Coordinates of C-alpha atoms and ligand atoms in Angstrom, one line a residue:
X152 CA 87.3 67.3 102.8
X153 CA 89.4 67.5 100.1
X154 CA 90.1 70.9 98.3
X155 CA 88.4 69.8 95.1
X156 CA 85.2 68.9 97.2
X157 CA 84.8 72.3 99.1
X158 CA 84.9 74.0 96.3
X159 CA 81.9 72.2 94.5
X160 CA 79.4 73.7 97.0
X161 CA 78.0 77.0 96.5
X162 CA 78.9 78.0 99.9
X163 CA 81.6 77.2 102.8
X164 CA 78.6 78.0 105.1
X165 CA 75.1 78.3 105.0
X166 CA 73.2 80.0 108.0
X167 CA 69.5 79.5 108.5
X168 CA 68.3 82.3 110.7
X169 CA 69.5 85.8 111.0
X170 CA 69.2 86.2 114.6
X171 CA 71.9 87.2 117.5
X172 CA 73.8 83.7 116.7
X173 CA 73.4 83.3 113.1
X174 CA 74.4 86.8 112.3
X175 CA 77.6 86.8 114.4
X176 CA 78.4 83.3 113.1
X177 CA 78.0 84.3 109.4
X178 CA 80.0 87.6 109.8
X179 CA 83.0 86.1 111.6
X180 CA 83.2 83.4 109.3
X181 CA 82.9 85.5 106.4
X182 CA 85.8 87.5 108.3
X183 CA 87.9 84.3 108.3
X184 CA 87.6 83.9 104.5
X185 CA 84.5 81.5 104.5
X186 CA 81.7 82.2 101.5
X187 CA 78.7 82.6 103.5
X188 CA 75.0 83.1 103.0
X189 CA 72.1 83.6 105.3
X190 CA 68.5 82.9 104.9
X191 CA 65.9 84.6 106.8
X192 CA 62.2 84.3 106.6
X193 CA 61.1 87.2 108.9
X194 CA 63.1 89.8 110.4
X195 CA 66.8 90.6 111.0
X196 CA 68.3 90.5 114.3
X197 CA 65.7 87.7 115.5
X198 CA 64.0 87.7 118.7
X199 CA 66.4 89.9 120.5
X200 CA 65.9 92.8 118.3
X201 CA 62.6 92.6 117.1
X202 CA 60.2 90.9 119.7
X203 CA 62.9 90.3 122.9
X204 CA 65.6 92.1 124.9
X205 CA 65.8 95.3 122.5
X206 CA 61.9 96.3 122.5
X207 CA 61.7 95.2 126.1
X208 CA 64.3 97.3 127.6
X209 CA 62.8 100.3 125.7
X210 CA 59.3 99.6 127.5
X211 CA 61.0 98.7 130.7
X212 CA 62.4 102.5 130.4
X213 CA 59.2 103.8 129.6
X214 CA 57.5 102.2 132.9
X215 CA 60.3 103.3 135.0
X216 CA 59.2 106.9 134.2
X217 CA 56.3 106.2 136.5
X218 CA 58.4 105.9 139.4
X219 CA 60.7 108.7 138.5
X220 CA 57.6 111.2 138.4
X221 CA 56.5 109.8 141.7
X222 CA 60.1 110.2 143.2
X223 CA 60.7 113.7 141.7
X224 CA 58.3 115.5 144.1
X225 CA 60.5 114.9 147.3
X226 CA 63.3 116.6 145.5
X227 CA 61.4 119.7 144.7
X228 CA 60.0 118.9 141.6
X229 CA 56.2 120.2 140.7
X230 CA 54.8 118.8 137.8
X231 CA 52.4 121.3 136.1
X232 CA 49.8 118.5 135.6
X233 CA 49.3 114.8 136.2
X234 CA 51.5 113.1 133.6
X235 CA 49.6 110.6 131.1
X236 CA 51.0 108.0 128.9
X237 CA 50.6 107.5 125.4
X238 CA 51.0 104.0 124.1
X239 CA 50.8 104.4 120.6
X240 CA 53.9 107.0 120.8
X241 CA 55.9 104.4 122.7
X242 CA 54.8 101.5 120.6
X243 CA 55.6 103.3 117.2
X244 CA 58.7 104.9 118.1
X245 CA 59.8 101.3 119.0
X246 CA 58.9 100.3 115.9
X247 CA 60.9 103.2 114.0
X248 CA 64.0 102.1 116.3
X249 CA 63.7 98.4 115.4
X250 CA 63.4 99.5 111.8
X251 CA 66.7 101.6 112.2
X252 CA 68.5 98.4 113.6
X253 CA 67.1 95.8 111.1
X254 CA 68.9 98.2 108.7
X255 CA 72.3 98.1 110.7
X256 CA 72.0 94.3 110.7
X257 CA 71.7 94.1 106.8
X258 CA 74.5 96.5 106.4
X259 CA 76.7 94.3 108.7
X260 CA 76.1 91.2 106.7
X261 CA 76.3 93.3 103.2
X262 CA 79.8 94.7 104.5
X263 CA 80.8 91.5 105.4
X264 CA 80.1 89.9 102.1
X265 CA 77.4 87.8 103.4
X266 CA 74.4 87.1 100.6
X267 CA 71.0 87.6 102.7
X268 CA 68.4 85.3 100.8
X269 CA 64.9 86.3 102.2
X270 CA 62.5 83.1 102.7
X271 CA 62.1 80.2 105.0
X272 CA 64.8 77.9 104.3
X273 CA 64.5 74.0 104.5
X274 CA 67.3 71.4 104.4
X275 CA 67.1 69.0 101.6
X276 CA 70.2 66.8 102.9
X277 CA 73.5 67.1 104.7
X278 CA 74.7 69.6 102.5
X279 CA 71.8 71.0 100.4
X280 CA 69.3 73.7 101.7
X281 CA 66.3 75.3 99.7
X282 CA 64.8 78.5 99.9
X283 CA 61.7 78.8 97.8
X284 CA 62.7 77.6 94.3
X285 CA 66.3 78.0 94.9
X286 CA 68.6 75.4 96.0
X287 CA 71.9 76.0 97.4
X288 CA 74.8 73.3 98.4
X289 CA 77.2 73.9 101.3
X290 CA 80.0 72.5 103.0
X291 CA 78.3 73.5 106.3
X292 CA 74.7 74.4 107.2
X293 CA 74.3 76.0 110.6
X294 CA 70.9 75.8 112.1
X295 CA 70.4 79.2 114.1
X296 CA 66.7 79.2 113.9
X297 CA 66.0 80.4 117.8
X298 CA 62.9 79.5 119.6
X299 CA 59.1 80.7 119.2
X300 CA 56.7 81.1 122.3
X301 CA 54.8 78.1 123.4
X302 CA 51.4 78.6 125.1
X303 CA 49.5 75.6 126.8
X304 CA 45.9 74.6 125.5
X305 CA 43.2 75.4 127.4
X306 CA 39.7 77.0 126.7
X307 CA 40.0 80.5 125.2
X308 CA 43.9 80.0 125.1
X309 CA 43.8 81.6 121.4
X310 CA 42.7 84.6 123.1
X311 CA 46.1 85.2 125.0
X312 CA 48.8 86.9 123.2
X313 CA 52.3 85.9 123.3
X314 CA 55.8 88.0 123.8
X315 CA 55.8 88.1 119.9
X316 CA 52.4 90.1 119.7
X317 CA 52.6 92.0 123.1
X318 CA 54.5 94.7 122.0
X319 CA 52.1 95.9 119.2
X320 CA 49.0 95.7 121.0
X321 CA 46.4 97.9 119.1
X322 CA 45.2 99.9 122.3
X323 CA 46.7 99.9 125.5
X324 CA 45.5 97.4 128.2
X325 CA 44.1 98.9 131.3
X326 CA 43.7 95.9 132.8
X327 CA 46.6 93.3 132.0
X328 CA 47.1 89.7 133.2
X329 CA 50.2 87.7 132.6
X330 CA 50.5 83.9 132.9
X331 CA 54.1 82.6 133.8
X332 CA 56.8 82.8 136.3
X333 CA 59.7 83.3 134.5
X334 CA 61.7 85.8 133.0
X335 CA 59.2 87.2 130.4
X336 CA 56.3 87.1 132.9
X337 CA 57.8 89.2 135.6
X338 CA 59.1 91.6 133.5
X339 CA 55.8 92.2 131.3
X340 CA 53.9 92.5 134.8
X341 CA 56.5 95.0 135.3
X342 CA 56.3 97.0 132.4
X343 CA 52.4 97.0 132.6
X344 CA 52.1 97.6 135.9
X345 CA 54.6 100.7 135.4
X346 CA 52.8 102.0 132.5
X347 CA 49.8 102.0 134.4
X348 CA 47.7 99.1 133.7
X349 CA 45.9 97.4 136.6
X350 CA 48.5 94.3 136.7
X351 CA 47.9 90.5 137.5
X352 CA 50.5 87.7 137.2
X353 CA 49.4 84.1 137.5
X354 CA 51.8 81.6 138.4
X355 CA 51.1 77.9 138.9
X356 CA 53.8 77.4 141.8
X357 CA 54.4 78.7 145.1
X358 CA 57.0 81.5 144.2
X359 CA 57.8 82.4 140.7
X360 CA 61.5 82.8 139.1
X361 CA 62.4 79.0 139.9
X362 CA 66.1 78.4 139.7
X363 CA 66.9 81.9 140.9
X364 CA 68.4 82.5 144.7
X365 CA 65.5 81.8 146.9
X366 CA 66.0 85.2 148.8
X367 CA 66.3 87.0 145.5
X368 CA 63.0 85.4 144.5
X369 CA 60.9 86.2 148.0
X370 CA 62.5 89.9 147.9
X371 CA 61.3 90.4 144.1
X372 CA 57.9 89.4 145.1
X373 CA 57.6 91.7 148.0
X374 CA 58.8 94.5 145.9
X375 CA 56.7 93.8 143.0
X376 CA 53.5 93.6 145.2
X377 CA 54.6 96.6 146.8
X378 CA 54.6 98.6 143.3
X379 CA 51.3 97.1 143.0
X380 CA 51.7 94.0 141.0
X381 CA 49.0 91.6 141.9
X382 CA 50.6 88.2 142.4
X383 CA 48.5 85.0 142.2
X384 CA 50.6 81.9 143.3
X385 CA 49.7 78.4 143.1
X386 CA 47.0 79.1 140.5
X387 CA 46.6 78.5 136.7
X388 CA 44.4 79.8 134.1
X389 CA 41.4 77.4 133.4
X390 CA 39.7 79.2 130.8
X391 CA 39.5 82.6 129.0
X392 CA 36.1 83.9 127.7
X393 CA 35.3 86.9 125.6
X394 CA 33.0 89.3 127.6
X395 CA 31.6 92.8 126.9
X396 CA 34.7 95.1 126.8
X397 CA 37.4 92.6 127.8
X398 CA 38.0 88.9 128.6
X399 CA 37.1 86.8 131.7
X400 CA 40.0 84.8 133.0
X401 CA 39.0 82.0 135.3
X402 CA 41.6 80.7 137.8
X403 CA 41.7 77.3 139.0
X404 CA 41.2 78.3 142.5
X405 CA 37.8 79.7 141.1
X406 CA 38.7 83.6 140.8
X407 CA 37.4 85.4 137.7
X408 CA 39.5 88.3 136.7
X409 CA 38.4 90.9 133.9
X410 CA 41.1 92.0 131.8
X411 CA 42.0 93.8 128.6
X412 CA 44.8 91.6 127.6
X413 CA 46.1 88.3 128.6
X414 CA 50.0 87.6 127.8
X415 CA 50.9 83.9 128.1
X416 CA 54.6 84.0 128.9
X417 CA 54.8 80.3 129.5
X418 CA 58.0 79.3 127.7
X419 CA 59.7 79.0 124.5
X420 CA 60.4 76.0 122.3
X421 CA 62.8 75.5 119.3
X422 CA 61.4 76.9 116.2
X423 CA 61.9 73.7 114.0
X424 CA 58.8 73.2 112.0
X425 CA 59.2 72.8 108.4
X426 CA 62.9 72.9 108.6
X427 CA 63.1 69.3 107.3
X428 CA 65.6 68.2 109.9
X429 CA 63.1 65.3 111.1
X430 CA 63.4 63.5 107.7
X431 CA 67.4 63.5 107.9
X432 CA 67.3 62.0 111.4
X433 CA 69.1 64.8 113.3
X434 CA 68.9 63.9 116.8
X435 CA 66.8 65.9 118.9
X436 CA 66.7 66.2 122.9
X437 CA 63.4 65.1 125.0
X438 CA 62.5 68.7 125.0
X439 CA 62.8 68.8 120.9
X440 CA 66.1 70.9 121.0
X441 CA 68.9 69.7 118.5
X442 CA 71.6 67.8 120.1
X443 CA 75.1 69.4 119.6
X444 CA 78.8 68.3 120.6
X445 CA 81.4 70.8 121.8
X446 CA 82.1 71.8 118.3
X447 CA 78.3 72.8 117.6
X448 CA 77.9 69.8 115.2
X449 CA 74.5 67.9 115.3
X450 CA 74.4 64.0 114.9
X451 CA 74.6 64.7 111.0
X452 CA 78.3 66.5 111.3
X453 CA 77.7 69.0 108.4
X454 CA 74.6 70.3 110.1
X455 CA 75.4 72.8 112.9
X456 CA 73.2 74.3 115.4
X457 CA 73.7 76.9 118.1
X458 CA 71.7 79.3 120.4
X459 CA 68.0 79.1 121.7
X460 CA 67.6 76.2 119.3
X461 CA 70.0 74.0 121.0
X462 CA 68.3 74.3 124.6
X463 CA 71.3 75.9 126.5
X464 CA 70.9 79.2 128.3
X465 CA 68.5 81.5 126.2
X466 CA 70.3 84.4 126.1
X467 CA 71.8 86.3 123.3
X468 CA 75.1 87.2 124.8
X469 CA 75.4 83.1 124.8
X470 CA 74.4 82.7 121.1
X471 CA 77.2 85.3 120.4
X472 CA 79.7 83.3 122.5
X473 CA 78.8 80.2 120.6
X474 CA 78.9 81.5 117.2
X475 CA 82.4 82.9 117.5
X476 CA 83.5 79.5 119.3
X477 CA 81.9 77.7 116.6
X478 CA 83.6 79.6 113.8
X479 CA 86.9 79.1 115.7
X480 CA 86.2 75.4 115.4
X481 CA 85.1 75.4 111.8
X482 CA 86.6 78.0 110.1
X483 CA 89.8 79.4 111.7
X484 CA 93.5 78.1 111.6
X485 CA 93.8 77.7 115.5
X486 CA 90.5 76.0 116.7
X487 CA 89.9 76.3 120.7
X488 CA 91.5 73.6 122.6
X489 CA 88.6 73.8 125.1
X490 CA 84.9 73.7 124.8
X491 CA 82.9 76.9 125.7
X492 CA 82.6 77.7 129.4
X493 CA 79.3 78.0 130.3
X494 CA 80.3 78.7 134.0
X495 CA 79.1 82.1 135.8
X496 CA 77.0 83.6 132.9
X497 CA 75.7 86.8 134.4
X498 CA 72.1 87.5 133.7
X499 CA 69.4 90.2 134.4
X500 CA 65.9 90.3 134.8
X501 CA 64.2 93.4 134.0
X502 CA 61.6 93.2 136.4
X503 CA 60.9 96.3 138.6
X504 CA 63.3 96.7 140.4
X505 CA 65.7 95.1 138.6
X506 CA 67.4 91.7 139.3
X507 CA 71.1 90.8 138.4
X508 CA 72.5 87.8 139.1
X509 CA 76.1 85.7 138.4
X510 CA 77.1 82.3 139.9
X511 CA 75.5 80.3 142.3
X512 CA 72.4 80.8 144.6
X513 CA 72.7 80.0 148.3
X514 CA 71.0 76.9 147.6
X515 CA 73.3 75.9 144.8
X516 CA 76.4 76.6 146.7
X517 CA 75.3 75.0 149.9
X518 CA 74.9 71.9 147.9
X519 CA 78.0 72.1 146.2
X520 CA 80.5 73.3 148.8
X521 CA 78.8 72.3 151.9
X522 CA 80.2 75.1 154.2
X523 CA 79.2 78.7 152.5
X524 CA 79.1 82.1 154.1
X525 CA 76.3 84.5 153.0
X526 CA 76.9 88.2 153.1
X527 CA 73.8 90.5 152.7
X528 CA 72.6 93.8 152.5
X529 CA 68.8 94.7 152.5
X530 CA 68.6 98.8 152.6
X531 CA 66.9 101.7 151.4
X532 CA 69.0 103.2 148.7
X533 CA 69.8 106.9 149.4
X534 CA 67.5 108.4 146.8
X535 CA 64.6 107.1 148.3
X536 CA 65.5 108.8 151.6
X537 CA 64.0 112.0 149.9
X538 CA 61.8 110.3 147.1
X539 CA 59.5 108.6 149.9
X540 CA 59.6 105.2 148.1
X541 CA 59.5 102.5 150.0
X542 CA 61.6 100.4 147.2
X543 CA 64.7 98.7 148.6
X544 CA 67.6 97.0 147.6
X545 CA 69.0 93.7 148.3
X546 CA 72.7 92.7 147.7
X547 CA 74.0 89.3 148.3
X548 CA 77.4 87.3 148.3
X549 CA 77.9 83.8 148.3
X550 CA 81.4 82.5 149.7
X551 CA 82.9 79.1 149.6
X552 CA 84.1 78.9 153.3
X553 CA 87.2 76.6 152.6
X554 CA 88.2 78.5 149.6
X555 CA 87.2 82.3 150.4
X556 CA 86.0 82.3 146.5
X557 CA 83.1 84.4 145.9
X558 CA 80.7 82.0 144.1
X559 CA 77.8 83.9 143.6
X560 CA 76.7 87.6 143.5
X561 CA 73.3 88.7 143.3
X562 CA 71.1 92.0 143.3
X563 CA 67.7 93.3 143.2
X564 CA 67.6 96.9 142.8
X565 CA 67.8 99.8 140.4
X566 CA 70.4 99.1 137.7
X567 CA 71.2 95.7 138.8
X568 CA 72.3 94.4 135.6
X569 CA 74.5 97.2 135.4
X570 CA 76.1 96.6 138.7
X571 CA 76.4 92.8 138.2
X572 CA 77.8 93.2 134.9
X573 CA 81.0 94.2 136.9
X574 CA 80.9 91.9 139.7
X575 CA 80.5 88.9 136.8
X576 CA 84.2 89.7 135.9
X577 CA 85.6 89.4 139.8
X578 CA 83.4 86.2 140.2
X579 CA 84.2 84.8 136.7
X580 CA 88.0 85.2 137.8
X581 CA 87.7 83.3 140.8
X582 CA 88.3 86.2 143.3
X583 CA 88.1 86.0 146.9
X584 CA 86.2 87.5 149.5
X585 CA 89.4 88.9 150.6
X586 CA 89.8 90.6 147.1
X587 CA 86.6 92.1 147.4
X588 CA 87.4 93.7 150.7
X589 CA 90.6 95.0 149.5
X590 CA 88.8 96.9 146.8
X591 CA 87.9 100.3 147.5
X592 CA 84.3 101.4 147.3
X593 CA 82.9 104.3 145.2
X594 CA 81.1 106.5 147.2
X595 CA 78.2 107.3 147.5
X596 CA 76.8 104.7 145.5
X597 CA 74.6 101.2 146.2
X598 CA 77.2 99.3 144.5
X599 CA 79.8 99.9 147.3
X600 CA 78.0 97.5 149.5
X601 CA 79.5 94.9 147.6
X602 CA 83.0 95.7 148.5
X603 CA 81.7 96.9 152.1
X604 CA 79.9 94.0 153.8
X605 CA 82.2 92.4 156.4
X606 CA 80.3 90.4 158.8
X607 CA 78.3 87.1 157.5
X608 CA 74.8 87.5 157.6
X609 CA 74.6 83.4 158.2
X610 CA 76.9 80.8 157.6
Ligands
NDP188 P1 60.7 80.5 131.2 O1 61.0 78.9 130.8 O2 61.7 81.4 132.0 O3 59.3 80.6 132.1 C1 58.4 80.1 131.6 C2 57.2 80.1 132.8 O4 56.2 79.6 132.3 C3 57.6 79.2 134.3 O5 57.1 79.8 135.4 C4 56.9 78.3 134.1 O6 56.3 77.4 135.4 C5 55.6 78.4 133.2 N1 54.6 77.6 133.0 C6 55.2 76.5 131.8 N2 54.1 75.7 131.4 C7 53.1 76.1 132.0 C8 51.6 75.8 131.9 N3 51.2 74.8 131.3 N4 50.9 76.3 132.7 C9 51.4 77.4 133.4 N5 52.6 77.7 133.5 C10 53.4 77.4 132.7 O7 60.2 81.0 129.8 P2 59.8 82.7 129.5 O8 58.7 82.4 128.5 O9 59.8 83.4 130.4 O10 61.4 83.3 128.7 C11 61.9 82.1 127.7 C12 63.4 82.4 128.0 O11 64.0 83.6 127.5 C13 64.0 82.6 129.6 O12 64.0 81.3 130.1 C14 65.2 83.4 129.0 O13 66.0 82.4 129.0 C15 65.0 84.3 127.9 N6 64.6 85.3 128.4 C16 65.7 86.3 128.8 C17 65.5 87.4 129.1 C18 66.6 88.3 129.9 O14 67.7 88.1 129.5 N7 66.4 89.2 130.6 C19 64.2 88.4 129.0 C20 63.2 87.3 128.6 C21 63.4 86.0 128.4 P3 57.2 76.5 135.9 O15 58.4 77.3 136.7 O16 56.8 75.8 137.2 O17 58.0 75.5 135.1

C-alpha cells in the first residue's frame, strides 16, 4: 500500500463490533496513530460487559450470599430473621452498573479519538463498509462481531431463554432448568440454585464440562449435587409445553419436570448474519467461524477478524490479547516475530464452588508425556470446620515426570479463579515441581496446598 493510496481511504481501520476485542483493537490502533472508526449496533462492551462475564459474576456474588448466611451461624452470628432474596433489586442494580460500564467504554473510545458509529455494519467489498446510508472506506476492516447463543430446535424450544435474556427475567424463577453441560450451564445452575430456585441441569452426556480434567468434573458434580442442584445426565429435552403456572419439560428418558424458566446453554455460534461476508467469499471453517492466519487476516487480506467469531477460546482475555497482537502486526513499527501463544491459557468456571484451571488435564498430560506424577489434595477448608458446611476443596498439580515441569494446575473451591491466576504465571513460565516445593506457603490459606503437596497421589 503506497502512502498515496492509504490517504484515499476514510479510515485506516474500520472495526465492526465494540466488544472486548473490537474496542481494544480500536483503542490501541488509534494510540499507534491510526484513524479508526467502530460500528456497533447494540451495546458497548459486547457480550462480556452486557450479557456475559460481568453480570454473571455479579449474580454469582449474589448467589454466594446464600452459603455465607448459612455459614455464619457456626461463627456466632444470629440473623434476626431468615434472609429473603429480591430478584428485581439484583436485576435492576445490575442494569445500573452495566450502564455505567457502557459509559466508560464510550469515553475510552472517545478519549482515544475513535469515532463510534451506531448501527449494524455491512461489508460491501474488500475496503468498504456500509452502516445505514453511510458508506465508509477503510484500508483494513476488522470483524469483531463475536458470537450469539445457539439453541437446538425441538418442540417448544422457543419457550427457552438464552444467556442473552436470562439476566433480565421479569420474575424470579422459583423452579429453574438449564440445558447443557458447558461453562454457561454449570454457572447458571449454581447461580439460580444459590439464589433459591429449585434447580435442574440436563446434560446429554455422562458427565458435564467435557474437556476439563476428569477428576475436576467428578468433584464438581458431587459438590454441585451436595449444594442441591439436581443433575440429570445422559438425557436431553424432548419438548417444552406451556402449562398452567409454568412450563412442562419432557426429557428423552420420559421424565417430566415442571419449571418456571428454561435456559438453553447449548453453545454459541459466530454472529455473521447480514454482514455480507458470504458474498465476498471470506473463507469460513466447518463451524462457520472466520478462518484467519497468524496476523488475523481472513482469506481476503484487508478483512481481519478476531475473538469469538474466529472460533478460538471464547474468552475475553484471549480477545484482548488477539487485539493487541493484531495491532502490533498491522499498525506498529515493530511487528511481533512470533505468533500469539495460546498455550496455558488459564480459565475459571464460576459454578459453586468455582473451578480454576491452567495447562493440561491429567488425561491430556498422560497422552502427551506418558510418564506423569499427579499431586492432589481433597480437603475440608478451615472455614468449614466451624461453618458446618460440607463443601470441600480439590487442588491438583500435574507434573511431567522426566522434566519435573508442572504442566497443569487445577482447583475446585472458593475463589479458585483468584488462586489459579497466580499459579498460571508459574505454569506459563515452565517452572518445575521443585520450584513449587521451594516456595514458602502462606499460612493459613487453602492455596498453600499448592506448595506443600509432597507425595504423589499417583504416577
Ligand atoms: P459450551 O460450548 O461450553 O457448552 C455447550 C453445551 O451444550 C455442551 O455441554 C454441549 O454438549 C451442549 N449441547 C450442544 N448441543 C446440544 C444439543 N443439541 N442438545 C443438548 N445439548 C447440547 O457453550 P456455553 O454456551 O456454555 O458457553 C460458550 C462459551 O462461552 C464457552 O465455551 C466459553 O468459552 C465461554 N464462556 C466462558 C465463561 C468463563 O470464562 N467463565 C463463562 C461462560 C461462557 P457436549 O459437551 O456433549 O457437546
